[in-house]
Amino acid sequence: MRHNEAAWIDSPYADLTTREAPMPTPGPGQLLVEVHALAVNPLDAIIQSNGTVMYGWLNYPVILGEDVAGVVVEIGENVTRFTVGDRVVAYAMGLEKGRDAVSESGFQAYVVVDARLAAALPDAMAFEEAAVLPLAVSTAAAGLFEIDQLALDYSHLGDAAPRDEVLVVWGGATAVGGNAIQLARAAGYRVITTASVRNHDEMKRLGAEAAFDYHDPKAADRIIEAVNGSVVAGILAVAVGSAEPCLRIARSTGATRIAMASPPVSFYGQPRRRGPSLTRMRLFLRLGTRTALLQLRSRTRGIRATFIWGSAIATSPVGPAIWGDYLPETLASSGHRPYPKAHIAGDGLPAIQAAMDTLRQGVSAQKLIVTLNPISVGS
Ligand SMILES: NC(=O)c1ccc[n+]([C@@H]2O[C@H](COP(=O)([O-])OP(=O)(O)OC[C@H]3O[C@@H](n4cnc5c(N)ncnc54)[C@H](OP(=O)(O)O)[C@@H]3O)[C@@H](O)[C@H]2O)c1
């Protein structure tokens, strides 16, 4: 008999607690995956830090987690692309509105995932290596390709002819940014990015033609100089506070669209408890003011600055194009590299809370991974 366990968040702000969980059953179009490796994302830490301010539809206790890699142990009706025993990487969408934040979330030994948001892994690719991908590659794809974001052309992803159009990625060393660089290159675009100097060589290996240090107060000017009159197809702003310099780049280069992955303020500084807090009030006041100012400054200059929702690809043609067509092929041919590098933060579900705490302190070009030894194999 299989036995399931999860890292639960029992109430808003609470630390994760490991205990038994119901064994999920795959519905039509779903897979039951035995999780061997999972990643922690800023989203998990943000939800835990924010209580009910965001994701107000979550009905606690719930399970967090978006990124899983493991083995398919059961398939639901109408699934044709996978069979039992397949090694896969998948985007667990339980936290999204209308989904089940227990059976469909990643921080557990067995999870059900949408087969359209899963990709087969090549034999040589370790689960922990692949688990870095799901939310990051999906968010990057949403920002680049969704029609209401940068709307870049992804019709020949993987064998697109080179174009003389530039994508600017602010925050290329982030998980989202490093995947965006690779997707944009696969779609034929030139890429200019920012990262700390220690990551510049890595940015070039991913396909960026130039990388500038975002700590340099003149980074935006240097990007404008490097664009040198080329057409800027769009700007992807990743990392807290990245929208402002991106707006400046858009104004000087004629770019008309900015897709933003991050809020203008960090949510990590607030106390993790219910009740009134001056820090929280100030933080949300700053969030409101900066967002309003940014929208005002961009609109008056004819620039569309939109906030990305990574899960948008689940209900648009971008999802199947990335997860069904692009990823299985490019991972098998070592085209798209799992980025960033996996850093094993621990083994077993109880290691997830510490990994989330470490993530709040900041990581550089790394994804924190927790490995799971299957509780039991076979039924
Ligand atoms: N909207 C959505 O659907 C969605 C989905 C996923 C993530 N996100 C957001 O996207 C952001 C990135 O997430 P992630 O998981 O990709 O992050 P991550 O990999 O954990 O980000 C770490 C990287 O951030 C870079 N960085 C830090 N401050 C920066 C700055 N001011 N400018 C440029 N780069 C900076 C660092 O680069 P160096 O090491 O080179 O210094 C570091 O490597 C987060 O804000 C997250 O909340 C949004």
PDB file of C-alpha atoms in Angstrom, residues 69-362:
ATOM      1  CA  ALA A  69       9.998  15.705 -10.425  1.00  0.00           C
ATOM      2  CA  GLY A  70       9.314  12.010  -9.970  1.00  0.00           C
ATOM      3  CA  VAL A  71       7.735   8.886 -11.381  1.00  0.00           C
ATOM      4  CA  VAL A  72       4.213   8.478 -12.768  1.00  0.00           C
ATOM      5  CA  VAL A  73       2.446   5.805 -10.673  1.00  0.00           C
ATOM      6  CA  GLU A  74      -1.126   6.197 -11.942  1.00  0.00           C
ATOM      7  CA  ILE A  75      -2.801   7.921 -14.848  1.00  0.00           C
ATOM      8  CA  GLY A  76      -6.289   9.389 -15.127  1.00  0.00           C
ATOM      9  CA  GLU A  77      -8.668   9.013 -18.066  1.00  0.00           C
ATOM     10  CA  ASN A  78      -7.838  10.600 -21.408  1.00  0.00           C
ATOM     11  CA  VAL A  79      -4.084  10.767 -20.784  1.00  0.00           C
ATOM     12  CA  THR A  80      -2.207   9.669 -23.887  1.00  0.00           C
ATOM     13  CA  ARG A  81       1.278  11.180 -23.575  1.00  0.00           C
ATOM     14  CA  PHE A  82       2.376   9.262 -20.452  1.00  0.00           C
ATOM     15  CA  THR A  83       2.389   5.775 -18.988  1.00  0.00           C
ATOM     16  CA  VAL A  84       2.992   4.384 -15.527  1.00  0.00           C
ATOM     17  CA  GLY A  85       6.733   4.329 -14.791  1.00  0.00           C
ATOM     18  CA  ASP A  86       7.585   7.462 -16.810  1.00  0.00           C
ATOM     19  CA  ARG A  87      10.069   9.836 -15.209  1.00  0.00           C
ATOM     20  CA  VAL A  88       8.624  13.354 -15.352  1.00  0.00           C
ATOM     21  CA  VAL A  89       9.003  16.941 -14.246  1.00  0.00           C
ATOM     22  CA  ALA A  90       5.724  18.780 -13.589  1.00  0.00           C
ATOM     23  CA  TYR A  91       4.142  22.046 -12.504  1.00  0.00           C
ATOM     24  CA  ALA A  92       1.892  21.395  -9.487  1.00  0.00           C
ATOM     25  CA  MET A  93      -0.903  23.967  -9.610  1.00  0.00           C
ATOM     26  CA  GLY A  94      -2.796  23.369  -6.366  1.00  0.00           C
ATOM     27  CA  LEU A  95      -2.436  26.954  -5.132  1.00  0.00           C
ATOM     28  CA  GLU A  96      -4.214  28.447  -8.118  1.00  0.00           C
ATOM     29  CA  LYS A  97      -7.826  29.558  -7.871  1.00  0.00           C
ATOM     30  CA  GLY A  98     -10.234  26.722  -8.617  1.00  0.00           C
ATOM     31  CA  ARG A  99      -7.589  24.026  -7.991  1.00  0.00           C
ATOM     32  CA  ASP A 100      -7.225  21.709  -5.009  1.00  0.00           C
ATOM     33  CA  ALA A 101      -4.516  23.035  -2.665  1.00  0.00           C
ATOM     34  CA  VAL A 102      -4.231  19.624  -1.028  1.00  0.00           C
ATOM     35  CA  SER A 103      -4.119  16.995  -3.788  1.00  0.00           C
ATOM     36  CA  GLU A 104      -2.508  19.231  -6.448  1.00  0.00           C
ATOM     37  CA  SER A 105       0.280  20.935  -4.452  1.00  0.00           C
ATOM     38  CA  GLY A 106       3.893  19.845  -4.564  1.00  0.00           C
ATOM     39  CA  PHE A 107       5.155  19.537  -0.970  1.00  0.00           C
ATOM     40  CA  GLN A 108       4.055  15.925  -0.544  1.00  0.00           C
ATOM     41  CA  ALA A 109       5.142  12.409  -1.394  1.00  0.00           C
ATOM     42  CA  TYR A 110       2.386  11.872  -3.999  1.00  0.00           C
ATOM     43  CA  VAL A 111       0.755  14.652  -6.009  1.00  0.00           C
ATOM     44  CA  VAL A 112      -1.704  14.848  -8.870  1.00  0.00           C
ATOM     45  CA  VAL A 113      -0.640  17.086 -11.732  1.00  0.00           C
ATOM     46  CA  ASP A 114      -2.194  18.186 -14.990  1.00  0.00           C
ATOM     47  CA  ALA A 115      -0.640  15.971 -17.708  1.00  0.00           C
ATOM     48  CA  ARG A 116      -0.531  19.031 -20.005  1.00  0.00           C
ATOM     49  CA  LEU A 117       1.919  20.660 -17.561  1.00  0.00           C
ATOM     50  CA  ALA A 118       4.299  17.696 -17.302  1.00  0.00           C
ATOM     51  CA  ALA A 119       7.242  16.668 -19.462  1.00  0.00           C
ATOM     52  CA  ALA A 120       9.106  13.382 -19.756  1.00  0.00           C
ATOM     53  CA  LEU A 121      12.700  13.449 -18.542  1.00  0.00           C
ATOM     54  CA  PRO A 122      15.670  12.001 -20.384  1.00  0.00           C
ATOM     55  CA  ASP A 123      17.164   9.013 -18.500  1.00  0.00           C
ATOM     56  CA  ALA A 124      20.384  10.892 -17.843  1.00  0.00           C
ATOM     57  CA  MET A 125      18.678  13.825 -16.122  1.00  0.00           C
ATOM     58  CA  ALA A 126      18.418  13.536 -12.336  1.00  0.00           C
ATOM     59  CA  PHE A 127      15.105  14.422 -10.665  1.00  0.00           C
ATOM     60  CA  GLU A 128      16.789  17.103  -8.561  1.00  0.00           C
ATOM     61  CA  GLU A 129      18.300  18.696 -11.666  1.00  0.00           C
ATOM     62  CA  ALA A 130      14.896  18.895 -13.399  1.00  0.00           C
ATOM     63  CA  ALA A 131      12.885  20.060 -10.370  1.00  0.00           C
ATOM     64  CA  VAL A 132      14.313  23.580 -10.778  1.00  0.00           C
ATOM     65  CA  LEU A 133      12.231  24.156 -13.882  1.00  0.00           C
ATOM     66  CA  PRO A 134       8.419  24.173 -13.581  1.00  0.00           C
ATOM     67  CA  LEU A 135       7.342  27.524 -12.114  1.00  0.00           C
ATOM     68  CA  ALA A 136      10.386  29.368 -13.464  1.00  0.00           C
ATOM     69  CA  VAL A 137      10.069  28.183 -17.059  1.00  0.00           C
ATOM     70  CA  SER A 138       6.268  28.643 -16.982  1.00  0.00           C
ATOM     71  CA  THR A 139       6.552  32.199 -15.644  1.00  0.00           C
ATOM     72  CA  ALA A 140       9.250  33.048 -18.174  1.00  0.00           C
ATOM     73  CA  ALA A 141       7.065  31.664 -20.975  1.00  0.00           C
ATOM     74  CA  ALA A 142       4.017  33.557 -19.704  1.00  0.00           C
ATOM     75  CA  GLY A 143       5.981  36.829 -19.614  1.00  0.00           C
ATOM     76  CA  LEU A 144       7.532  36.367 -23.041  1.00  0.00           C
ATOM     77  CA  PHE A 145       4.760  34.762 -25.044  1.00  0.00           C
ATOM     78  CA  GLU A 146       1.298  35.446 -23.586  1.00  0.00           C
ATOM     79  CA  ILE A 147      -0.650  37.797 -25.815  1.00  0.00           C
ATOM     80  CA  ASP A 148      -1.291  40.276 -22.978  1.00  0.00           C
ATOM     81  CA  GLN A 149       2.375  40.250 -21.902  1.00  0.00           C
ATOM     82  CA  LEU A 150       5.322  40.716 -24.332  1.00  0.00           C
ATOM     83  CA  ALA A 151       3.597  38.624 -27.004  1.00  0.00           C
ATOM     84  CA  LEU A 152       6.890  37.493 -28.588  1.00  0.00           C
ATOM     85  CA  ASP A 153       6.601  35.056 -31.494  1.00  0.00           C
ATOM     86  CA  TYR A 154       7.030  31.449 -30.319  1.00  0.00           C
ATOM     87  CA  SER A 155       5.765  29.755 -33.474  1.00  0.00           C
ATOM     88  CA  HIS A 156       9.169  28.181 -34.269  1.00  0.00           C
ATOM     89  CA  LEU A 157      10.462  27.634 -30.751  1.00  0.00           C
ATOM     90  CA  GLY A 158      13.696  25.633 -30.934  1.00  0.00           C
ATOM     91  CA  ASP A 159      14.359  26.165 -34.647  1.00  0.00           C
ATOM     92  CA  ALA A 160      13.516  29.827 -35.139  1.00  0.00           C
ATOM     93  CA  ALA A 161      15.584  31.923 -37.522  1.00  0.00           C
ATOM     94  CA  PRO A 162      17.621  34.645 -35.781  1.00  0.00           C
ATOM     95  CA  ARG A 163      15.900  38.049 -35.616  1.00  0.00           C
ATOM     96  CA  ASP A 164      17.505  41.418 -35.161  1.00  0.00           C
ATOM     97  CA  GLU A 165      15.255  42.248 -32.208  1.00  0.00           C
ATOM     98  CA  VAL A 166      16.373  42.484 -28.603  1.00  0.00           C
ATOM     99  CA  LEU A 167      14.732  41.209 -25.437  1.00  0.00           C
ATOM    100  CA  VAL A 168      15.989  42.895 -22.276  1.00  0.00           C
ATOM    101  CA  VAL A 169      15.874  40.606 -19.223  1.00  0.00           C
ATOM    102  CA  TRP A 170      16.466  42.454 -15.952  1.00  0.00           C
ATOM    103  CA  GLY A 171      17.514  39.753 -13.461  1.00  0.00           C
ATOM    104  CA  GLY A 172      18.957  37.098 -15.801  1.00  0.00           C
ATOM    105  CA  ALA A 173      20.446  35.106 -12.912  1.00  0.00           C
ATOM    106  CA  THR A 174      17.031  34.523 -11.323  1.00  0.00           C
ATOM    107  CA  ALA A 175      15.375  31.202 -12.084  1.00  0.00           C
ATOM    108  CA  VAL A 176      12.741  33.023 -14.136  1.00  0.00           C
ATOM    109  CA  GLY A 177      15.343  35.170 -15.901  1.00  0.00           C
ATOM    110  CA  GLY A 178      17.704  32.322 -16.832  1.00  0.00           C
ATOM    111  CA  ASN A 179      14.825  30.391 -18.366  1.00  0.00           C
ATOM    112  CA  ALA A 180      13.605  33.514 -20.155  1.00  0.00           C
ATOM    113  CA  ILE A 181      17.026  34.013 -21.748  1.00  0.00           C
ATOM    114  CA  GLN A 182      16.947  30.463 -23.096  1.00  0.00           C
ATOM    115  CA  LEU A 183      13.333  30.668 -24.327  1.00  0.00           C
ATOM    116  CA  ALA A 184      13.978  33.985 -26.063  1.00  0.00           C
ATOM    117  CA  ARG A 185      17.051  32.572 -27.787  1.00  0.00           C
ATOM    118  CA  ALA A 186      15.045  29.501 -28.829  1.00  0.00           C
ATOM    119  CA  ALA A 187      12.514  31.912 -30.359  1.00  0.00           C
ATOM    120  CA  GLY A 188      15.283  33.702 -32.294  1.00  0.00           C
ATOM    121  CA  TYR A 189      15.617  36.920 -30.258  1.00  0.00           C
ATOM    122  CA  ARG A 190      18.843  38.579 -29.114  1.00  0.00           C
ATOM    123  CA  VAL A 191      19.099  39.002 -25.319  1.00  0.00           C
ATOM    124  CA  ILE A 192      20.714  41.640 -23.107  1.00  0.00           C
ATOM    125  CA  THR A 193      20.532  41.031 -19.369  1.00  0.00           C
ATOM    126  CA  THR A 194      21.633  42.044 -15.872  1.00  0.00           C
ATOM    127  CA  ALA A 195      23.255  39.905 -13.166  1.00  0.00           C
ATOM    128  CA  SER A 196      25.987  40.131 -10.556  1.00  0.00           C
ATOM    129  CA  VAL A 197      29.418  40.043 -12.179  1.00  0.00           C
ATOM    130  CA  ARG A 198      30.111  36.516 -10.880  1.00  0.00           C
ATOM    131  CA  ASN A 199      27.194  35.281 -13.034  1.00  0.00           C
ATOM    132  CA  HIS A 200      28.055  37.080 -16.283  1.00  0.00           C
ATOM    133  CA  ASP A 201      29.783  34.077 -17.897  1.00  0.00           C
ATOM    134  CA  GLU A 202      26.794  31.906 -17.023  1.00  0.00           C
ATOM    135  CA  MET A 203      24.437  34.457 -18.596  1.00  0.00           C
ATOM    136  CA  LYS A 204      26.445  34.236 -21.825  1.00  0.00           C
ATOM    137  CA  ARG A 205      26.400  30.430 -21.716  1.00  0.00           C
ATOM    138  CA  LEU A 206      22.597  30.647 -21.508  1.00  0.00           C
ATOM    139  CA  GLY A 207      22.600  32.791 -24.649  1.00  0.00           C
ATOM    140  CA  ALA A 208      22.756  36.458 -23.587  1.00  0.00           C
ATOM    141  CA  GLU A 209      24.986  38.579 -25.830  1.00  0.00           C
ATOM    142  CA  ALA A 210      25.728  41.044 -23.021  1.00  0.00           C
ATOM    143  CA  ALA A 211      25.322  41.125 -19.236  1.00  0.00           C
ATOM    144  CA  PHE A 212      25.551  44.188 -16.987  1.00  0.00           C
ATOM    145  CA  ASP A 213      25.840  44.400 -13.221  1.00  0.00           C
ATOM    146  CA  TYR A 214      22.539  45.580 -11.724  1.00  0.00           C
ATOM    147  CA  HIS A 215      24.431  46.912  -8.682  1.00  0.00           C
ATOM    148  CA  ASP A 216      25.968  49.538 -10.973  1.00  0.00           C
ATOM    149  CA  PRO A 217      23.818  52.702 -10.755  1.00  0.00           C
ATOM    150  CA  LYS A 218      24.482  53.180 -14.471  1.00  0.00           C
ATOM    151  CA  ALA A 219      23.250  49.674 -15.444  1.00  0.00           C
ATOM    152  CA  ALA A 220      20.156  51.001 -17.252  1.00  0.00           C
ATOM    153  CA  ASP A 221      22.306  53.501 -19.228  1.00  0.00           C
ATOM    154  CA  ARG A 222      24.717  50.740 -20.184  1.00  0.00           C
ATOM    155  CA  ILE A 223      21.833  48.626 -21.491  1.00  0.00           C
ATOM    156  CA  ILE A 224      20.457  51.558 -23.501  1.00  0.00           C
ATOM    157  CA  GLU A 225      23.936  52.013 -24.979  1.00  0.00           C
ATOM    158  CA  ALA A 226      24.223  48.290 -25.787  1.00  0.00           C
ATOM    159  CA  VAL A 227      20.817  48.278 -27.510  1.00  0.00           C
ATOM    160  CA  ASN A 228      22.331  50.893 -29.815  1.00  0.00           C
ATOM    161  CA  GLY A 229      19.210  51.639 -31.809  1.00  0.00           C
ATOM    162  CA  SER A 230      18.078  48.025 -32.333  1.00  0.00           C
ATOM    163  CA  VAL A 231      14.392  47.214 -32.022  1.00  0.00           C
ATOM    164  CA  VAL A 232      13.527  46.205 -28.468  1.00  0.00           C
ATOM    165  CA  ALA A 233      10.802  43.569 -28.717  1.00  0.00           C
ATOM    166  CA  GLY A 234      10.078  43.750 -24.998  1.00  0.00           C
ATOM    167  CA  ILE A 235      11.490  44.000 -21.493  1.00  0.00           C
ATOM    168  CA  LEU A 236      11.148  41.333 -18.827  1.00  0.00           C
ATOM    169  CA  ALA A 237      11.541  42.761 -15.330  1.00  0.00           C
ATOM    170  CA  VAL A 238      12.429  40.103 -12.749  1.00  0.00           C
ATOM    171  CA  ALA A 239      13.457  40.782  -9.111  1.00  0.00           C
ATOM    172  CA  VAL A 240      11.989  43.178  -6.577  1.00  0.00           C
ATOM    173  CA  GLY A 241      12.387  46.790  -7.714  1.00  0.00           C
ATOM    174  CA  SER A 242      13.298  45.893 -11.298  1.00  0.00           C
ATOM    175  CA  ALA A 243      10.353  47.697 -12.908  1.00  0.00           C
ATOM    176  CA  GLU A 244      11.732  51.226 -12.383  1.00  0.00           C
ATOM    177  CA  PRO A 245      15.014  50.786 -14.288  1.00  0.00           C
ATOM    178  CA  CYS A 246      13.106  48.832 -16.943  1.00  0.00           C
ATOM    179  CA  LEU A 247      10.735  51.749 -17.427  1.00  0.00           C
ATOM    180  CA  ARG A 248      13.728  53.994 -17.961  1.00  0.00           C
ATOM    181  CA  ILE A 249      15.128  51.565 -20.554  1.00  0.00           C
ATOM    182  CA  ALA A 250      11.753  51.408 -22.322  1.00  0.00           C
ATOM    183  CA  ARG A 251      11.507  55.191 -22.509  1.00  0.00           C
ATOM    184  CA  SER A 252      14.955  55.504 -24.083  1.00  0.00           C
ATOM    185  CA  THR A 253      14.776  52.548 -26.474  1.00  0.00           C
ATOM    186  CA  GLY A 254      11.198  52.893 -27.703  1.00  0.00           C
ATOM    187  CA  ALA A 255      10.073  49.585 -26.171  1.00  0.00           C
ATOM    188  CA  THR A 256       6.327  49.620 -25.574  1.00  0.00           C
ATOM    189  CA  ARG A 257       5.882  46.605 -23.301  1.00  0.00           C
ATOM    190  CA  ILE A 258       7.281  45.575 -19.929  1.00  0.00           C
ATOM    191  CA  ALA A 259       6.291  42.274 -18.340  1.00  0.00           C
ATOM    192  CA  MET A 260       6.930  42.304 -14.579  1.00  0.00           C
ATOM    193  CA  ALA A 261       7.436  39.126 -12.561  1.00  0.00           C
ATOM    194  CA  SER A 262       8.061  40.770  -9.189  1.00  0.00           C
ATOM    195  CA  PRO A 263       6.355  43.233  -6.885  1.00  0.00           C
ATOM    196  CA  PRO A 264       8.040  46.592  -6.200  1.00  0.00           C
ATOM    197  CA  VAL A 265       8.626  45.656  -2.526  1.00  0.00           C
ATOM    198  CA  SER A 266       9.832  42.551  -0.716  1.00  0.00           C
ATOM    199  CA  PHE A 267       7.226  40.749   1.401  1.00  0.00           C
ATOM    200  CA  TYR A 268       9.816  38.975   3.546  1.00  0.00           C
ATOM    201  CA  GLY A 269      10.431  41.693   6.154  1.00  0.00           C
ATOM    202  CA  GLN A 270       7.039  41.530   7.884  1.00  0.00           C
ATOM    203  CA  PRO A 271       6.331  39.602  11.100  1.00  0.00           C
ATOM    204  CA  ARG A 272       4.869  36.146  10.459  1.00  0.00           C
ATOM    205  CA  ARG A 273       1.839  36.490  12.726  1.00  0.00           C
ATOM    206  CA  ARG A 274      -1.771  37.629  12.631  1.00  0.00           C
ATOM    207  CA  GLY A 275      -2.893  41.020  13.889  1.00  0.00           C
ATOM    208  CA  PRO A 276      -1.967  44.622  13.233  1.00  0.00           C
ATOM    209  CA  SER A 277       1.647  45.410  12.438  1.00  0.00           C
ATOM    210  CA  LEU A 278       3.172  48.783  11.598  1.00  0.00           C
ATOM    211  CA  THR A 279       5.788  47.108   9.380  1.00  0.00           C
ATOM    212  CA  ARG A 280       3.067  45.379   7.373  1.00  0.00           C
ATOM    213  CA  MET A 281       1.015  48.559   7.063  1.00  0.00           C
ATOM    214  CA  ARG A 282       4.043  50.501   5.801  1.00  0.00           C
ATOM    215  CA  LEU A 283       4.952  47.714   3.394  1.00  0.00           C
ATOM    216  CA  PHE A 284       1.515  47.591   1.791  1.00  0.00           C
ATOM    217  CA  LEU A 285       1.355  51.381   1.659  1.00  0.00           C
ATOM    218  CA  ARG A 286       4.683  51.392  -0.237  1.00  0.00           C
ATOM    219  CA  LEU A 287       3.381  48.596  -2.476  1.00  0.00           C
ATOM    220  CA  GLY A 288       0.260  50.590  -3.360  1.00  0.00           C
ATOM    221  CA  THR A 289       2.097  53.864  -3.958  1.00  0.00           C
ATOM    222  CA  ARG A 290       4.881  52.360  -6.062  1.00  0.00           C
ATOM    223  CA  THR A 291       2.461  50.316  -8.164  1.00  0.00           C
ATOM    224  CA  ALA A 292       0.224  53.319  -8.815  1.00  0.00           C
ATOM    225  CA  LEU A 293       3.201  55.567  -9.662  1.00  0.00           C
ATOM    226  CA  LEU A 294       4.658  52.984 -12.000  1.00  0.00           C
ATOM    227  CA  GLN A 295       1.370  52.584 -13.856  1.00  0.00           C
ATOM    228  CA  LEU A 296       0.967  56.350 -14.130  1.00  0.00           C
ATOM    229  CA  ARG A 297       4.527  56.892 -15.381  1.00  0.00           C
ATOM    230  CA  SER A 298       4.324  54.073 -17.914  1.00  0.00           C
ATOM    231  CA  ARG A 299       0.855  54.860 -19.279  1.00  0.00           C
ATOM    232  CA  THR A 300       1.607  58.533 -19.810  1.00  0.00           C
ATOM    233  CA  ARG A 301       4.488  57.412 -22.031  1.00  0.00           C
ATOM    234  CA  GLY A 302       2.474  54.829 -23.969  1.00  0.00           C
ATOM    235  CA  ILE A 303       4.218  51.867 -22.307  1.00  0.00           C
ATOM    236  CA  ARG A 304       2.214  48.849 -21.126  1.00  0.00           C
ATOM    237  CA  ALA A 305       3.609  47.457 -17.866  1.00  0.00           C
ATOM    238  CA  THR A 306       1.802  44.255 -16.910  1.00  0.00           C
ATOM    239  CA  PHE A 307       2.211  41.848 -14.006  1.00  0.00           C
ATOM    240  CA  ILE A 308       2.857  38.232 -14.995  1.00  0.00           C
ATOM    241  CA  TRP A 309       0.859  35.353 -13.556  1.00  0.00           C
ATOM    242  CA  GLY A 310       2.964  32.251 -14.295  1.00  0.00           C
ATOM    243  CA  SER A 311      -0.006  29.896 -14.185  1.00  0.00           C
ATOM    244  CA  ALA A 312      -1.672  31.761 -17.092  1.00  0.00           C
ATOM    245  CA  ILE A 313      -0.064  29.270 -19.469  1.00  0.00           C
ATOM    246  CA  ALA A 314      -2.271  26.482 -18.084  1.00  0.00           C
ATOM    247  CA  THR A 315      -5.276  27.879 -19.933  1.00  0.00           C
ATOM    248  CA  SER A 316      -3.632  29.324 -23.040  1.00  0.00           C
ATOM    249  CA  PRO A 317      -1.860  27.850 -26.092  1.00  0.00           C
ATOM    250  CA  VAL A 318       1.498  28.718 -24.470  1.00  0.00           C
ATOM    251  CA  GLY A 319       1.185  25.823 -21.956  1.00  0.00           C
ATOM    252  CA  PRO A 320       1.010  22.998 -24.523  1.00  0.00           C
ATOM    253  CA  ALA A 321       3.663  24.697 -26.684  1.00  0.00           C
ATOM    254  CA  ILE A 322       6.128  24.757 -23.776  1.00  0.00           C
ATOM    255  CA  TRP A 323       5.257  21.604 -21.833  1.00  0.00           C
ATOM    256  CA  GLY A 324       3.970  19.393 -24.647  1.00  0.00           C
ATOM    257  CA  ASP A 325       6.255  20.318 -27.540  1.00  0.00           C
ATOM    258  CA  TYR A 326       9.315  22.309 -26.497  1.00  0.00           C
ATOM    259  CA  LEU A 327      10.482  20.901 -23.150  1.00  0.00           C
ATOM    260  CA  PRO A 328      10.440  17.131 -23.826  1.00  0.00           C
ATOM    261  CA  GLU A 329      12.407  17.590 -27.041  1.00  0.00           C
ATOM    262  CA  THR A 330      14.851  20.241 -25.878  1.00  0.00           C
ATOM    263  CA  LEU A 331      15.616  18.477 -22.575  1.00  0.00           C
ATOM    264  CA  ALA A 332      16.315  15.246 -24.499  1.00  0.00           C
ATOM    265  CA  SER A 333      18.643  17.037 -26.910  1.00  0.00           C
ATOM    266  CA  SER A 334      20.332  19.086 -24.139  1.00  0.00           C
ATOM    267  CA  GLY A 335      19.051  22.285 -25.754  1.00  0.00           C
ATOM    268  CA  HIS A 336      17.342  24.059 -22.841  1.00  0.00           C
ATOM    269  CA  ARG A 337      19.427  23.672 -19.671  1.00  0.00           C
ATOM    270  CA  PRO A 338      17.681  23.179 -16.347  1.00  0.00           C
ATOM    271  CA  TYR A 339      18.501  26.543 -14.768  1.00  0.00           C
ATOM    272  CA  PRO A 340      19.473  27.478 -12.090  1.00  0.00           C
ATOM    273  CA  LYS A 341      21.779  24.880 -10.634  1.00  0.00           C
ATOM    274  CA  ALA A 342      20.093  22.629  -8.076  1.00  0.00           C
ATOM    275  CA  HIS A 343      21.376  22.996  -4.529  1.00  0.00           C
ATOM    276  CA  ILE A 344      20.233  20.123  -2.316  1.00  0.00           C
ATOM    277  CA  ALA A 345      18.913  21.817   0.824  1.00  0.00           C
ATOM    278  CA  GLY A 346      17.955  18.564   2.537  1.00  0.00           C
ATOM    279  CA  ASP A 347      16.211  15.227   2.300  1.00  0.00           C
ATOM    280  CA  GLY A 348      12.657  14.596   3.472  1.00  0.00           C
ATOM    281  CA  LEU A 349       9.590  16.814   3.879  1.00  0.00           C
ATOM    282  CA  PRO A 350      10.703  18.336   7.230  1.00  0.00           C
ATOM    283  CA  ALA A 351      13.649  19.945   5.369  1.00  0.00           C
ATOM    284  CA  ILE A 352      11.315  22.191   3.354  1.00  0.00           C
ATOM    285  CA  GLN A 353      10.696  24.819   6.068  1.00  0.00           C
ATOM    286  CA  ALA A 354      14.425  25.415   6.557  1.00  0.00           C
ATOM    287  CA  ALA A 355      14.843  25.653   2.770  1.00  0.00           C
ATOM    288  CA  MET A 356      12.129  28.337   2.656  1.00  0.00           C
ATOM    289  CA  ASP A 357      13.859  30.241   5.460  1.00  0.00           C
ATOM    290  CA  THR A 358      17.156  30.052   3.551  1.00  0.00           C
ATOM    291  CA  LEU A 359      15.432  31.300   0.394  1.00  0.00           C
ATOM    292  CA  ARG A 360      14.225  34.393   2.283  1.00  0.00           C
ATOM    293  CA  GLN A 361      17.889  35.247   2.989  1.00  0.00           C
ATOM    294  CA  GLY A 362      18.575  35.176  -0.776  1.00  0.00           C
TER     295      GLY A 362
END
